[in-house]
PDB file of C-alpha atoms in Angstrom:
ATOM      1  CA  UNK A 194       1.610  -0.033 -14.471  1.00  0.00           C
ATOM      2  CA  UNK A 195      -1.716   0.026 -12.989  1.00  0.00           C
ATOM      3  CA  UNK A 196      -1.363  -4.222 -11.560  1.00  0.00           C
ATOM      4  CA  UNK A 197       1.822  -3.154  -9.881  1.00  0.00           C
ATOM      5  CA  UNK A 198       0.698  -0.026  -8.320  1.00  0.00           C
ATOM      6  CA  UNK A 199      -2.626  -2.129  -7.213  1.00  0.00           C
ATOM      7  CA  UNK A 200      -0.767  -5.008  -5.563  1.00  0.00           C
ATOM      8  CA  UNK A 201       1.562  -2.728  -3.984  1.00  0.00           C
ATOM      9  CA  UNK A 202      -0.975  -0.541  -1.597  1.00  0.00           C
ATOM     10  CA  UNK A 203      -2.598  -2.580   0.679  1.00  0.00           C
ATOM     11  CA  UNK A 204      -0.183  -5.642   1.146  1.00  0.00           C
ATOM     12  CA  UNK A 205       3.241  -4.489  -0.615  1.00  0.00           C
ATOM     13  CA  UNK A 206       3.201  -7.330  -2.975  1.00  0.00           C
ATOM     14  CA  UNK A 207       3.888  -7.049  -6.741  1.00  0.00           C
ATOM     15  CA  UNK A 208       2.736  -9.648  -9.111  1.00  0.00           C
ATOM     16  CA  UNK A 209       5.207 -10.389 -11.931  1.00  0.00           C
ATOM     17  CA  UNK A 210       4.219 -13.696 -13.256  1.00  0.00           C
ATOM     18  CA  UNK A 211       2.032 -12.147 -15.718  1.00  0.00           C
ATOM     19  CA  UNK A 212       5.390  -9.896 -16.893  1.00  0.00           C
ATOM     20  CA  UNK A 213       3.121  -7.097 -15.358  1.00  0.00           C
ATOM     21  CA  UNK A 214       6.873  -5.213 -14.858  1.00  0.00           C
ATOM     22  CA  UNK A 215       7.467  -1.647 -14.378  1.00  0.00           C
ATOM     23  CA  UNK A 216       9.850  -0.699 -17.019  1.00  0.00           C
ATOM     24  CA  UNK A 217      13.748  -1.294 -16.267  1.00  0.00           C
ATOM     25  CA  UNK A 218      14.771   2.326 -16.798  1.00  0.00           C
ATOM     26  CA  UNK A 219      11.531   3.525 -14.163  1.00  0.00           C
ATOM     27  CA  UNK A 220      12.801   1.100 -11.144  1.00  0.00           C
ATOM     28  CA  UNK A 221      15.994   2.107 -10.890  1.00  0.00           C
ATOM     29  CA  UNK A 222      17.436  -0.588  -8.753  1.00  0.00           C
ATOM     30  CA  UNK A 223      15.180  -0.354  -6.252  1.00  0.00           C
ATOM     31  CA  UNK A 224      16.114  -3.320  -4.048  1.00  0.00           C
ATOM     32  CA  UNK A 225      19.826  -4.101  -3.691  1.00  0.00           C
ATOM     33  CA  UNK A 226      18.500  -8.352  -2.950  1.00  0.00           C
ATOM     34  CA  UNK A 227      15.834 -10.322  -4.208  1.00  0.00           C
ATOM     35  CA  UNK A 228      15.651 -13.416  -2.330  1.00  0.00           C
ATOM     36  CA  UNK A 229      13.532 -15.487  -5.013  1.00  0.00           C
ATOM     37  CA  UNK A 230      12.342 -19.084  -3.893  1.00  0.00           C
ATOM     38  CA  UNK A 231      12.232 -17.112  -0.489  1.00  0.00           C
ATOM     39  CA  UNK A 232       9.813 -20.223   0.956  1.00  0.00           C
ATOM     40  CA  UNK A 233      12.146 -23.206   0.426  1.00  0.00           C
ATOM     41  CA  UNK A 234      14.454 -24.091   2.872  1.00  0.00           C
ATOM     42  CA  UNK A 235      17.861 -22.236   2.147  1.00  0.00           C
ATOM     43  CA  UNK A 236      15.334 -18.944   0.856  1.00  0.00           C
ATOM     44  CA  UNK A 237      14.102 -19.034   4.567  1.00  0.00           C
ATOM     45  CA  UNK A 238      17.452 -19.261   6.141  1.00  0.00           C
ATOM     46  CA  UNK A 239      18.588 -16.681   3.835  1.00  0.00           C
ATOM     47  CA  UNK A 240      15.367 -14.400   4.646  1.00  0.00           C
ATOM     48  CA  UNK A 241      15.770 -14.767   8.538  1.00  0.00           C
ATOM     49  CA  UNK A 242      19.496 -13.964   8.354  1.00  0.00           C
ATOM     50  CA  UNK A 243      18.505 -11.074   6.213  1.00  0.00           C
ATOM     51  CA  UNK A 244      15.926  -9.902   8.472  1.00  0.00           C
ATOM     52  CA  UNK A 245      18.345 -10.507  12.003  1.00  0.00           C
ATOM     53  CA  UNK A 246      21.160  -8.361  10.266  1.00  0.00           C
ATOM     54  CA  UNK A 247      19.941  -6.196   7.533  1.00  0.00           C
ATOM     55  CA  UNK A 248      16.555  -4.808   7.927  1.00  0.00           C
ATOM     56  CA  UNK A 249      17.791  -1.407   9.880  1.00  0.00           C
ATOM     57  CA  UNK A 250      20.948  -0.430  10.934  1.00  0.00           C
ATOM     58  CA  UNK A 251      24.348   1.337   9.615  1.00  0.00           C
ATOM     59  CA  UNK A 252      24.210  -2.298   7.329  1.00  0.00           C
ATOM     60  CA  UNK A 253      20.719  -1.895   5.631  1.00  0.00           C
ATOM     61  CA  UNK A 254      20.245  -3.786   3.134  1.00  0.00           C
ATOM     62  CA  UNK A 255      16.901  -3.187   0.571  1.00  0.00           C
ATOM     63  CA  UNK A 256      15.520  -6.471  -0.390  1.00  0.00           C
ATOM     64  CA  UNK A 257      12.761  -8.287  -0.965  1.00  0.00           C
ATOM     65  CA  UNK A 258      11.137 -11.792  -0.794  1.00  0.00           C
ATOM     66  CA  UNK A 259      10.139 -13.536  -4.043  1.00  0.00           C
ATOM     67  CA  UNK A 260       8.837 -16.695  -5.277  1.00  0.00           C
ATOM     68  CA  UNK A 261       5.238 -17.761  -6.484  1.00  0.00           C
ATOM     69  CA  UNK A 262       2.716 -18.575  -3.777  1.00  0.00           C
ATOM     70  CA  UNK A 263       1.675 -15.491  -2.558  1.00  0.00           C
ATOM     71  CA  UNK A 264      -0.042 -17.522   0.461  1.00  0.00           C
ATOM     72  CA  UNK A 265       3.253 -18.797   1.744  1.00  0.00           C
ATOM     73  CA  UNK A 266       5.790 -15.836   1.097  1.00  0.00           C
ATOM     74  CA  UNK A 267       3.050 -13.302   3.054  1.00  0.00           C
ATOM     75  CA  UNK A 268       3.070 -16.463   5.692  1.00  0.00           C
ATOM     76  CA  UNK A 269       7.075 -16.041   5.548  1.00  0.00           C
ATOM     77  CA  UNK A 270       7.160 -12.898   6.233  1.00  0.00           C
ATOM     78  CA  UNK A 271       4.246 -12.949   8.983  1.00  0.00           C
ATOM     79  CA  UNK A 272       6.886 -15.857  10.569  1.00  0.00           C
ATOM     80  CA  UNK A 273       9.845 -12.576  10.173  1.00  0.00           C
ATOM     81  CA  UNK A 274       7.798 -10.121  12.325  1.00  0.00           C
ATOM     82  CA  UNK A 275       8.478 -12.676  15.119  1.00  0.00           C
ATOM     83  CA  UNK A 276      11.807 -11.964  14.639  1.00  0.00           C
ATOM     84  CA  UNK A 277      11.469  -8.004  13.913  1.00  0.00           C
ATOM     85  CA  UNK A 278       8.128  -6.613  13.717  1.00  0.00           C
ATOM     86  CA  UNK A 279       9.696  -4.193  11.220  1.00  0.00           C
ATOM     87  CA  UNK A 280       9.847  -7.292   8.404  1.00  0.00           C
ATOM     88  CA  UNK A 281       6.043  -6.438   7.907  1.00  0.00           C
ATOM     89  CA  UNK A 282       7.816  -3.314   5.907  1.00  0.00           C
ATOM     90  CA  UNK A 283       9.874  -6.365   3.468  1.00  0.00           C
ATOM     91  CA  UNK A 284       8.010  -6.317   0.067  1.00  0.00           C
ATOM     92  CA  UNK A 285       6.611  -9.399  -1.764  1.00  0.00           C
ATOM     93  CA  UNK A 286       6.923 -10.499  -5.562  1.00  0.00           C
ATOM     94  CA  UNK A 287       4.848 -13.400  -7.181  1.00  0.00           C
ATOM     95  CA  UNK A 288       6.665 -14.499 -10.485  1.00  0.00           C
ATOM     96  CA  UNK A 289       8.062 -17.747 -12.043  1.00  0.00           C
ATOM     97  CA  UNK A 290      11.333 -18.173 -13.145  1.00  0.00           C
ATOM     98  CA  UNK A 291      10.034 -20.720 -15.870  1.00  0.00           C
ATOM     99  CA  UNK A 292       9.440 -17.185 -17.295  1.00  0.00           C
ATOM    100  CA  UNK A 293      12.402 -16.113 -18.693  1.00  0.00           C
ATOM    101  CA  UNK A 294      10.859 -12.598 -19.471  1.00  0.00           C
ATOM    102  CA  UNK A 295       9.826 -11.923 -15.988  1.00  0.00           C
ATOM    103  CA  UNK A 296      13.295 -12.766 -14.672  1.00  0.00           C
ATOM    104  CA  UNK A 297      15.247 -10.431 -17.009  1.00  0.00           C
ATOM    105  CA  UNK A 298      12.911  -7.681 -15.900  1.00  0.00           C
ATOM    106  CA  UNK A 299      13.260  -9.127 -12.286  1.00  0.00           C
ATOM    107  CA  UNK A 300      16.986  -8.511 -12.209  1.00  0.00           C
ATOM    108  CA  UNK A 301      16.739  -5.096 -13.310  1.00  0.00           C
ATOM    109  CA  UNK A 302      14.880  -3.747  -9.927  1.00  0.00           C
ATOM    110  CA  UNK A 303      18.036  -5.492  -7.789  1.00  0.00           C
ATOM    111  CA  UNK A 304      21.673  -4.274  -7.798  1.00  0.00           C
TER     112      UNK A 304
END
C-alpha cells in the first residue's frame, strides 16, 4: 500500500493503526520479533537486550519495535544507537492493540 511504502522511506516506520497493512501473503514473515509496547519498561529491556545480542552477528535476529507513539519509539531507538549505532537500521510500527484487526495482520509479518 501506498501509507506503508510512504512511512517506510525516510524514517523506516510503518503506520498500522489505521489497518493500513500490507497483505499477509505479500510480507512473508518479514521480521522473526515484534517487540510491541517497545517504550514501557520490560519493551525497553527487551529492546536493549535485543539490540546488545541480536542486531548482527552469526545470532541475527530480524525484529522490530512497535507500539503507538511514534515520538517515543523513534526516541527509543535514537537511545539504541548509543548502544549500536547500527539500531538506527531497527524498523518502527505505530498500531494499537485495542485493534484487533491490526494485530491479526501484525502477527502475520513476525515468525
Amino acid at each position: 500500500s501506498e501509507t506503508v511504502a510512504q512511512g517506510l522511506a525516510p524514517s523506516r516506520v510503518r503506520d498500522f493503526s489505521k489497518t493500513a497493512f500490507p497483505s499477509s501473503k505479500m510480507a512473508a514473515r518479514e521480521f522473526q520479533v515484534i517487540i510491541f509496547g517497545a517504550t514501557g519498561f520490560a519493551g525497553e529491556l527487551m529492546a536493549e537486550y535485543f539490540v546488545k545480542h541480536y542486531l548482527k552477528g552469526d545470532k541475527k535476529v530480524k525484529f522490530a519495535l512497535a507500539g503507538r507513539n511514534q515520538v517515543k519509539l523513534e526516541s527509543l531507538r535514537e537511545k539504541l544507537c548509543e548502544i549500536d549505532s547500527d539500531a538506527s537500521s531497527i524498523q518502527i510500527m505505530l498500531g494499537d492493540c485495542s485493534n484487533v484487526e491490526g494485530a491479526d495482520e501484525t502477527s502475520c509479518i513476525a515468525h
